Tab-separated table of C-alpha atoms in Angstrom:
chain	number	residue	atom	x	y	z
A	1	UNK	CA	115.263	125.313	22.599
A	2	UNK	CA	118.236	124.193	20.664
A	3	UNK	CA	121.835	125.028	22.239
A	4	UNK	CA	123.903	124.358	19.464
A	5	UNK	CA	126.662	126.411	18.955
A	6	UNK	CA	126.949	128.800	15.750
A	7	UNK	CA	129.446	127.029	14.330
A	8	UNK	CA	127.876	123.567	14.572
A	9	UNK	CA	124.653	124.808	13.640
A	10	UNK	CA	126.082	126.538	10.402
A	11	UNK	CA	127.888	123.141	9.641
A	12	UNK	CA	124.458	121.344	9.863
A	13	UNK	CA	122.641	123.773	7.856
A	14	UNK	CA	125.465	123.992	5.254
A	15	UNK	CA	125.492	120.024	5.047
A	16	UNK	CA	121.757	119.818	4.452
A	17	UNK	CA	121.519	123.152	2.103
A	18	UNK	CA	124.629	121.569	0.112
A	19	UNK	CA	122.590	118.627	-0.531
A	20	UNK	CA	124.078	115.965	2.211
A	21	UNK	CA	122.677	113.093	0.049
A	22	UNK	CA	125.049	113.818	-2.719
A	23	UNK	CA	127.882	113.397	-0.794
A	24	UNK	CA	126.974	109.788	0.908
A	25	UNK	CA	128.142	106.906	-0.324
A	26	UNK	CA	126.091	103.938	-1.317
A	27	UNK	CA	127.057	101.246	0.962
A	28	UNK	CA	127.830	97.762	-0.093
A	29	UNK	CA	128.525	94.640	2.101
A	30	UNK	CA	132.161	94.773	0.213
A	31	UNK	CA	132.384	98.743	0.941
A	32	UNK	CA	132.261	97.868	4.527
A	33	UNK	CA	134.543	94.944	4.820
A	34	UNK	CA	137.440	96.920	2.705
A	35	UNK	CA	137.429	99.254	6.049
A	36	UNK	CA	139.172	96.507	7.950
A	37	UNK	CA	141.383	98.005	10.235
A	38	UNK	CA	141.006	101.013	13.114
A	39	UNK	CA	142.843	104.162	11.157
A	40	UNK	CA	142.391	107.595	11.494
A	41	UNK	CA	141.114	107.701	7.672
A	42	UNK	CA	138.708	104.992	8.478
A	43	UNK	CA	137.253	106.955	11.340
A	44	UNK	CA	136.829	110.120	9.586
A	45	UNK	CA	135.292	108.294	6.779
A	46	UNK	CA	132.611	106.858	8.769
A	47	UNK	CA	132.091	109.828	10.989
A	48	UNK	CA	131.421	111.866	7.964
A	49	UNK	CA	129.131	109.592	6.600
A	50	UNK	CA	127.084	109.422	10.223
A	51	UNK	CA	126.996	113.654	9.787
A	52	UNK	CA	125.789	113.435	6.545
A	53	UNK	CA	123.211	111.189	7.233
A	54	UNK	CA	122.276	112.925	10.533
A	55	UNK	CA	122.018	116.207	8.525
A	56	UNK	CA	119.981	114.689	6.396
A	57	UNK	CA	117.448	113.182	8.875
A	58	UNK	CA	117.324	116.586	10.667
A	59	UNK	CA	116.067	118.303	7.302
A	60	UNK	CA	113.491	115.498	6.965
A	61	UNK	CA	112.141	115.890	10.467
A	62	UNK	CA	111.988	119.501	10.101
A	63	UNK	CA	109.855	119.167	6.850
A	64	UNK	CA	107.533	116.464	8.439
A	65	UNK	CA	107.059	119.078	11.784
A	66	UNK	CA	106.456	121.968	9.644
A	67	UNK	CA	104.066	120.092	6.846
A	68	UNK	CA	102.188	118.412	10.154
A	69	UNK	CA	102.057	121.797	12.061
A	70	UNK	CA	100.254	123.614	8.877
A	71	UNK	CA	97.964	120.937	8.738
A	72	UNK	CA	96.956	121.336	12.133
A	73	UNK	CA	96.937	124.934	11.699
A	74	UNK	CA	99.581	125.903	13.908
A	75	UNK	CA	103.175	126.921	14.084
A	76	UNK	CA	105.758	124.205	13.703
A	77	UNK	CA	108.091	123.368	16.101
A	78	UNK	CA	110.881	126.032	17.006
A	79	UNK	CA	109.289	128.509	14.581
A	80	UNK	CA	106.457	130.031	17.065
A	81	UNK	CA	107.433	133.470	15.754
A	82	UNK	CA	106.607	133.731	12.043
A	83	UNK	CA	109.204	136.370	11.547
A	84	UNK	CA	111.996	133.595	12.037
A	85	UNK	CA	111.060	131.681	8.964
A	86	UNK	CA	113.258	132.616	5.978
A	87	UNK	CA	110.108	132.231	3.245
A	88	UNK	CA	106.321	133.532	3.495
A	89	UNK	CA	103.416	131.295	3.951
A	90	UNK	CA	100.394	132.630	2.428
A	91	UNK	CA	97.300	132.345	4.917
A	92	UNK	CA	94.665	129.650	4.262
A	93	UNK	CA	91.360	129.828	5.058
A	94	UNK	CA	89.569	126.213	4.811
A	95	UNK	CA	86.068	125.254	4.910
A	96	UNK	CA	85.148	122.691	7.202
A	97	UNK	CA	82.351	120.041	7.130
A	98	UNK	CA	80.433	119.965	9.885
A	99	UNK	CA	78.843	116.099	10.384
A	100	UNK	CA	75.076	116.565	10.656
A	101	UNK	CA	74.769	113.535	12.675
A	102	UNK	CA	76.802	115.053	15.414
A	103	UNK	CA	76.022	117.449	18.045
A	104	UNK	CA	78.508	120.487	18.503
A	105	UNK	CA	79.615	119.419	21.609
A	106	UNK	CA	80.430	116.071	20.517
A	107	UNK	CA	82.266	117.507	17.373
A	108	UNK	CA	84.160	120.246	19.744
A	109	UNK	CA	85.495	117.079	21.733
A	110	UNK	CA	86.614	115.428	18.634
A	111	UNK	CA	88.790	118.446	17.215
A	112	UNK	CA	90.412	118.457	20.507
A	113	UNK	CA	90.966	115.402	20.770
A	114	UNK	CA	92.637	115.382	17.177
A	115	UNK	CA	94.615	118.542	17.983
A	116	UNK	CA	95.983	116.898	21.326
A	117	UNK	CA	97.202	113.900	19.068
A	118	UNK	CA	98.690	116.396	16.626
A	119	UNK	CA	100.619	117.922	19.597
A	120	UNK	CA	101.941	114.722	20.808
A	121	UNK	CA	102.954	114.015	17.317
A	122	UNK	CA	104.503	117.583	17.259
A	123	UNK	CA	106.491	116.882	20.532
A	124	UNK	CA	108.007	113.311	19.433
A	125	UNK	CA	109.125	115.076	16.442
A	126	UNK	CA	110.621	118.143	18.159
A	127	UNK	CA	112.266	115.247	20.615
A	128	UNK	CA	113.882	113.529	17.501
A	129	UNK	CA	115.245	116.916	15.969
A	130	UNK	CA	117.166	117.788	19.408
A	131	UNK	CA	118.545	114.363	19.370
A	132	UNK	CA	119.556	114.550	15.636
A	133	UNK	CA	121.179	118.454	16.657
A	134	UNK	CA	123.113	116.911	19.862
A	135	UNK	CA	124.381	113.759	17.897
A	136	UNK	CA	125.502	115.868	15.120
A	137	UNK	CA	127.071	117.670	17.477
A	138	UNK	CA	129.213	114.709	18.688
A	139	UNK	CA	130.186	114.028	15.294
A	140	UNK	CA	131.184	117.822	14.073
A	141	UNK	CA	133.594	117.963	17.340
A	142	UNK	CA	135.647	115.066	16.059
A	143	UNK	CA	135.473	115.841	12.269
A	144	UNK	CA	135.560	119.434	12.292
A	145	UNK	CA	135.698	121.010	15.601
A	146	UNK	CA	138.119	121.001	18.871
A	147	UNK	CA	138.190	117.249	18.926
A	148	UNK	CA	139.638	116.807	15.237
A	149	UNK	CA	143.400	116.798	16.738
A	150	UNK	CA	142.510	113.416	18.406
A	151	UNK	CA	143.375	112.122	14.954
A	152	UNK	CA	147.122	113.177	15.032
A	153	UNK	CA	149.017	110.523	16.348
A	154	UNK	CA	145.898	108.094	16.588
A	155	UNK	CA	146.784	106.084	19.758
A	156	UNK	CA	145.044	103.226	21.105
A	157	UNK	CA	143.525	105.048	23.753
A	158	UNK	CA	142.340	107.738	21.455
A	159	UNK	CA	141.213	105.010	18.737
A	160	UNK	CA	138.677	104.099	21.925
A	161	UNK	CA	137.478	107.392	22.572
A	162	UNK	CA	136.435	107.612	19.083
A	163	UNK	CA	134.786	104.274	19.582
A	164	UNK	CA	132.996	105.706	22.472
A	165	UNK	CA	131.494	108.605	20.585
A	166	UNK	CA	130.173	105.891	17.482
A	167	UNK	CA	128.614	104.086	20.883
A	168	UNK	CA	126.977	107.249	22.275
A	169	UNK	CA	125.410	108.200	18.987
A	170	UNK	CA	124.209	104.490	18.732
A	171	UNK	CA	122.750	104.592	22.317
A	172	UNK	CA	121.380	107.635	22.080
A	173	UNK	CA	119.119	106.706	18.906
A	174	UNK	CA	118.160	103.580	20.558
A	175	UNK	CA	114.573	104.624	21.217
A	176	UNK	CA	114.344	106.819	17.953
A	177	UNK	CA	112.264	103.943	16.413
A	178	UNK	CA	109.835	104.202	18.943
A	179	UNK	CA	109.595	107.695	19.242
A	180	UNK	CA	108.992	107.885	15.736
A	181	UNK	CA	105.979	104.981	16.089
A	182	UNK	CA	104.544	107.314	18.686
A	183	UNK	CA	104.332	110.099	16.200
A	184	UNK	CA	102.888	107.904	13.283
A	185	UNK	CA	100.297	106.815	15.506
A	186	UNK	CA	99.337	110.169	16.997
A	187	UNK	CA	99.037	111.763	13.116
A	188	UNK	CA	97.088	108.613	12.012
A	189	UNK	CA	94.342	109.171	15.127
A	190	UNK	CA	94.417	112.944	14.056
A	191	UNK	CA	94.073	112.384	10.459
A	192	UNK	CA	91.171	109.908	11.122
A	193	UNK	CA	89.185	112.625	13.505
A	194	UNK	CA	89.759	115.811	11.328
A	195	UNK	CA	90.272	114.203	7.981
A	196	UNK	CA	93.796	115.475	7.607
A	197	UNK	CA	95.952	115.453	3.896
A	198	UNK	CA	97.002	111.784	3.914
A	199	UNK	CA	100.246	113.262	2.297
A	200	UNK	CA	101.505	114.794	5.878
A	201	UNK	CA	103.286	111.966	6.974
A	202	UNK	CA	103.610	109.430	3.776
A	203	UNK	CA	104.584	106.017	4.490
A	204	UNK	CA	107.688	106.720	1.782
A	205	UNK	CA	108.991	109.382	4.165
A	206	UNK	CA	109.070	107.427	7.425
A	207	UNK	CA	110.620	104.631	5.213
A	208	UNK	CA	113.489	106.677	4.373
A	209	UNK	CA	113.965	107.918	8.240
A	210	UNK	CA	114.254	104.489	9.006
A	211	UNK	CA	116.368	103.043	6.297
A	212	UNK	CA	118.709	105.928	6.952
A	213	UNK	CA	118.772	105.475	10.938
A	214	UNK	CA	119.775	101.779	10.158
A	215	UNK	CA	122.750	102.731	8.038
A	216	UNK	CA	123.603	105.015	10.921
A	217	UNK	CA	123.748	102.353	13.390
A	218	UNK	CA	125.350	100.178	11.102
A	219	UNK	CA	128.214	102.516	10.387
A	220	UNK	CA	128.875	103.325	14.037
A	221	UNK	CA	128.522	99.559	15.025
A	222	UNK	CA	131.452	98.471	12.305
A	223	UNK	CA	134.076	101.133	13.909
A	224	UNK	CA	133.082	100.112	17.300
A	225	UNK	CA	133.647	96.215	16.255
A	226	UNK	CA	136.834	97.143	14.534
A	227	UNK	CA	137.951	98.651	17.575
A	228	UNK	CA	137.369	95.684	19.333
A	229	UNK	CA	139.578	93.310	17.089
A	230	UNK	CA	136.575	92.577	14.818
A	231	UNK	CA	138.359	92.597	11.312
A	232	UNK	CA	135.230	92.584	9.317
A	233	UNK	CA	133.515	94.911	11.863
A	234	UNK	CA	129.545	94.618	11.725
A	235	UNK	CA	129.845	92.247	9.177
A	236	UNK	CA	130.029	88.605	9.750
A	237	UNK	CA	131.449	86.181	7.211
A	238	UNK	CA	131.604	82.560	7.468
A	239	UNK	CA	128.662	82.600	10.072
A	240	UNK	CA	127.128	79.231	11.015
A	241	UNK	CA	123.992	79.818	10.140
A	242	UNK	CA	121.929	77.323	11.668
A	243	UNK	CA	123.691	78.476	15.115
A	244	UNK	CA	122.444	82.300	14.094
A	245	UNK	CA	118.877	80.754	13.291
A	246	UNK	CA	118.740	78.909	16.508
A	247	UNK	CA	120.145	81.913	19.169
A	248	UNK	CA	116.901	83.961	17.567
A	249	UNK	CA	114.762	80.954	17.760
A	250	UNK	CA	115.668	80.596	21.503
A	251	UNK	CA	115.179	83.985	22.255
A	252	UNK	CA	111.901	84.219	20.607
A	253	UNK	CA	110.373	81.120	22.807
A	254	UNK	CA	111.641	82.688	26.044
A	255	UNK	CA	109.626	85.881	24.875
A	256	UNK	CA	106.473	83.878	24.298
A	257	UNK	CA	106.629	81.671	27.369
A	258	UNK	CA	107.294	85.029	29.425
A	259	UNK	CA	104.184	86.481	27.820
A	260	UNK	CA	101.951	83.431	27.395
A	261	UNK	CA	103.163	80.630	29.324
A	262	UNK	CA	104.090	78.592	26.618
A	263	UNK	CA	105.988	78.254	23.697
A	264	UNK	CA	105.678	76.153	20.435
A	265	UNK	CA	108.531	73.490	19.908
A	266	UNK	CA	110.832	74.672	16.875
A	267	UNK	CA	112.620	72.259	14.316
A	268	UNK	CA	115.042	73.542	12.274
A	269	UNK	CA	115.646	71.325	8.868
A	270	UNK	CA	118.415	72.782	6.618
A	271	UNK	CA	118.303	70.833	3.533
A	272	UNK	CA	121.290	69.237	1.631
A	273	UNK	CA	122.435	72.759	0.254
A	274	UNK	CA	123.131	73.669	3.916
A	275	UNK	CA	126.259	70.990	4.182
A	276	UNK	CA	129.272	70.033	3.285
A	277	UNK	CA	131.035	72.688	1.220
A	278	UNK	CA	128.169	75.228	2.139
A	279	UNK	CA	129.475	78.583	2.037
A	280	UNK	CA	126.749	81.090	3.645
A	281	UNK	CA	126.340	84.829	2.315
A	282	UNK	CA	128.323	87.615	4.446
A	283	UNK	CA	125.352	88.609	7.005
A	284	UNK	CA	124.741	91.611	9.340
A	285	UNK	CA	123.936	89.287	12.189
A	286	UNK	CA	122.326	91.581	14.597
A	287	UNK	CA	119.688	92.205	11.963
A	288	UNK	CA	119.151	88.474	10.779
A	289	UNK	CA	118.634	87.584	14.405
A	290	UNK	CA	116.087	90.439	14.985
A	291	UNK	CA	114.000	89.327	11.771
A	292	UNK	CA	114.380	85.806	12.794
A	293	UNK	CA	113.159	86.723	16.202
A	294	UNK	CA	110.392	88.950	14.993
A	295	UNK	CA	109.032	86.296	12.275
A	296	UNK	CA	109.433	83.454	15.153
A	297	UNK	CA	107.343	85.559	17.859
A	298	UNK	CA	104.661	86.012	15.181
A	299	UNK	CA	104.544	82.349	14.322
A	300	UNK	CA	104.421	81.448	18.012
A	301	UNK	CA	101.514	83.850	18.785
A	302	UNK	CA	99.462	82.655	15.795
A	303	UNK	CA	100.235	79.172	16.588
A	304	UNK	CA	99.058	79.530	20.197
A	305	UNK	CA	96.067	81.545	19.167
A	306	UNK	CA	94.618	78.406	17.453
A	307	UNK	CA	95.530	76.008	20.400
A	308	UNK	CA	93.821	77.927	22.486
A	309	UNK	CA	90.723	78.015	20.099
A	310	UNK	CA	90.343	74.224	20.836
A	311	UNK	CA	87.711	72.382	22.737
A	312	UNK	CA	89.116	72.386	26.256
A	313	UNK	CA	87.844	68.059	26.099
A	314	UNK	CA	89.895	67.788	23.124
A	315	UNK	CA	92.722	70.423	23.269
A	316	UNK	CA	96.339	68.947	22.146
A	317	UNK	CA	98.719	68.961	25.232
A	318	UNK	CA	100.890	71.020	23.372
A	319	UNK	CA	100.745	73.653	20.734
A	320	UNK	CA	101.853	72.708	17.213
A	321	UNK	CA	105.231	72.641	16.495
A	322	UNK	CA	106.879	75.422	14.067
A	323	UNK	CA	109.233	74.454	11.322
A	324	UNK	CA	112.173	76.576	9.971
A	325	UNK	CA	113.437	75.385	6.683
A	326	UNK	CA	116.610	76.755	5.222
A	327	UNK	CA	118.145	76.397	1.507
A	328	UNK	CA	120.449	78.329	-1.059
A	329	UNK	CA	117.769	79.046	-3.800
A	330	UNK	CA	118.508	81.608	-6.799
A	331	UNK	CA	121.366	83.139	-5.146
A	332	UNK	CA	120.277	83.572	-1.982
A	333	UNK	CA	120.015	81.984	0.986
A	334	UNK	CA	116.503	81.280	2.214
A	335	UNK	CA	114.927	80.524	5.812
A	336	UNK	CA	111.502	79.814	5.927
A	337	UNK	CA	109.405	79.970	8.970
A	338	UNK	CA	106.414	77.664	8.810
A	339	UNK	CA	103.357	77.518	11.441
A	340	UNK	CA	100.090	76.074	11.695
A	341	UNK	CA	98.599	79.286	13.370
A	342	UNK	CA	95.627	81.065	12.738
A	343	UNK	CA	97.123	82.619	9.275
A	344	UNK	CA	96.648	85.996	8.039
A	345	UNK	CA	93.145	87.250	7.589
A	346	UNK	CA	92.741	90.562	5.602
A	347	UNK	CA	93.305	92.901	8.516
A	348	UNK	CA	96.555	91.139	9.115
A	349	UNK	CA	97.641	91.072	5.906
A	350	UNK	CA	97.320	94.862	5.478
A	351	UNK	CA	98.827	95.501	8.340
A	352	UNK	CA	102.008	93.383	8.344
A	353	UNK	CA	104.447	95.371	7.142
A	354	UNK	CA	102.723	99.198	7.667
A	355	UNK	CA	104.784	101.075	10.223
A	356	UNK	CA	103.355	101.363	13.553
A	357	UNK	CA	100.109	99.794	12.808
A	358	UNK	CA	99.979	96.734	15.190
A	359	UNK	CA	97.107	94.031	15.433
A	360	UNK	CA	98.103	93.334	18.718
A	361	UNK	CA	95.232	94.670	21.247
A	362	UNK	CA	96.990	96.036	24.158
A	363	UNK	CA	100.297	98.220	23.908
A	364	UNK	CA	103.328	97.202	25.737
A	365	UNK	CA	104.282	99.939	28.453
A	366	UNK	CA	107.516	99.574	29.796
A	367	UNK	CA	107.140	101.465	33.154
A	368	UNK	CA	103.926	99.383	33.735
A	369	UNK	CA	106.081	96.078	33.342
A	370	UNK	CA	109.140	97.706	35.733
A	371	UNK	CA	106.661	98.671	38.616
A	372	UNK	CA	106.058	94.500	39.205
A	373	UNK	CA	109.451	94.394	40.518
A	374	UNK	CA	110.177	92.042	37.919
A	375	UNK	CA	112.612	91.913	35.212
A	376	UNK	CA	111.487	93.671	32.150
A	377	UNK	CA	109.778	91.407	29.398
A	378	UNK	CA	110.048	92.232	25.996
A	379	UNK	CA	106.556	92.369	24.082
A	380	UNK	CA	105.352	90.156	21.664
A	381	UNK	CA	103.792	92.844	20.147
A	382	UNK	CA	102.826	96.189	20.775
A	383	UNK	CA	103.949	99.180	18.439
A	384	UNK	CA	104.215	97.485	15.254
A	385	UNK	CA	107.376	97.906	14.312
A	386	UNK	CA	108.709	94.224	14.625
A	387	UNK	CA	108.040	93.020	10.963
A	388	UNK	CA	108.258	96.353	9.057
A	389	UNK	CA	111.973	96.869	10.258
A	390	UNK	CA	112.598	93.270	9.994
A	391	UNK	CA	111.709	93.757	6.183
A	392	UNK	CA	113.939	97.180	5.941
A	393	UNK	CA	116.944	95.050	7.713
A	394	UNK	CA	116.822	92.222	4.713
A	395	UNK	CA	116.272	94.807	2.187
A	396	UNK	CA	119.021	96.867	2.797
A	397	UNK	CA	121.413	94.803	0.978
A	398	UNK	CA	119.390	93.035	-1.730
A	399	UNK	CA	117.290	90.451	0.501
A	400	UNK	CA	113.504	90.575	1.452
A	401	UNK	CA	111.104	89.209	3.866
A	402	UNK	CA	107.712	88.173	2.910
A	403	UNK	CA	104.532	86.702	4.283
A	404	UNK	CA	101.842	84.558	3.012
A	405	UNK	CA	99.223	82.066	3.899
A	406	UNK	CA	99.759	78.638	3.315
A	407	UNK	CA	97.946	77.166	0.497
A	408	UNK	CA	98.329	73.590	0.635
A	409	UNK	CA	97.563	72.755	4.464
A	410	UNK	CA	94.984	75.625	4.590
A	411	UNK	CA	95.843	76.950	8.332
A	412	UNK	CA	98.921	78.880	9.324
A	413	UNK	CA	101.322	80.733	7.515
A	414	UNK	CA	105.109	81.144	6.186
A	415	UNK	CA	107.210	83.721	6.417
A	416	UNK	CA	110.384	83.892	4.382
A	417	UNK	CA	113.600	85.500	4.612
A	418	UNK	CA	116.135	86.100	1.858
A	419	UNK	CA	119.614	86.888	2.340
A	420	UNK	CA	121.726	87.776	-0.932
A	421	UNK	CA	124.941	86.520	-1.588
A	422	UNK	CA	125.615	89.683	-3.771
A	423	UNK	CA	128.178	91.253	-1.813
A	424	UNK	CA	128.323	94.588	-3.975
A	425	UNK	CA	124.838	95.214	-3.798
A	426	UNK	CA	124.751	98.857	-2.745
A	427	UNK	CA	122.380	100.060	-0.030
A	428	UNK	CA	119.355	102.862	-1.007
A	429	UNK	CA	120.467	106.073	0.433
């Protein structure tokens, strides 16, 4: 049950109904860099943008919840009483094709399993809806509510307080990708069992939610970084790209070694364009780091899998090394992670960039790891969010991430990351 004050709920619904997406800016790297100081105007601009996006995501989640609930034949979250709805739904009687090869008992069990998965996904949506209500409230209190007086005489303590609010919004949304992945997985299981409509939870709607989440996190991070004294905020200009790659590869090696007991060596090979007068493109360092870690983990897993396939009597002492090539090509900085692993079969190709569709055999469980009283190891693969989210990060400001088999050598594959030099490329809302 929501505990939002009526004034906050009115603001939330008003932003939603007035078309929050029409009021949102389409951000570019250049736009972000232009917000280069901590001021009351800049703080309110970023908070208002976050507010719009939270309202939009709230509406998307409500629609997804209602669509799923209708497909399952029940009431949506928060609408157990039909009179609460501001519109009438016609009652639909659906015919059910009973599979002839299945007993009534088995069929009933399958339906129960599907309903259970449906309820799991509705619970995930309920959690996300409440999260967006609560974080909208945080922004509302500063922009429209009792806290708006804080922007008068915007002193250092007040600036830090606003930074803490941005930090809280980021922290509270820290697990929202995992929660959405849980919902998507449960919906797919229910769809498979009950033959539900394919449009109940479309990939496009999930992608829109995730992209909006990325922008929210970026805007929050931008103000927090400004408050810490970084004049370009969340944007890194003039970064040592080789250092960025090396940091990410080192992290991936630690994760691989912790999970598989060994990690392939990685050789970084910048070409002649990454030397001398080389000027790197502006980057969101945390995003590029994340993407390189993810493709490196995949390359390492694939490489070790091929190494383990070798005959024990003729097995190489170590897995094949992974090559990371860097170059400036066609107004992009290109980073290629090349492995000699098992490559991409049809199943892996189809699942690589599909959100919450992992090829991992065992799903990572944070609680199981913590019960060992050891440090929690980041998973090599589990929910199927690493690559899809990485490609989304690369695409926000005009870059890309692709994955293909190595045709020339006949083994392994190449992940190609492209970072655009165009700092005026506008992100899609």
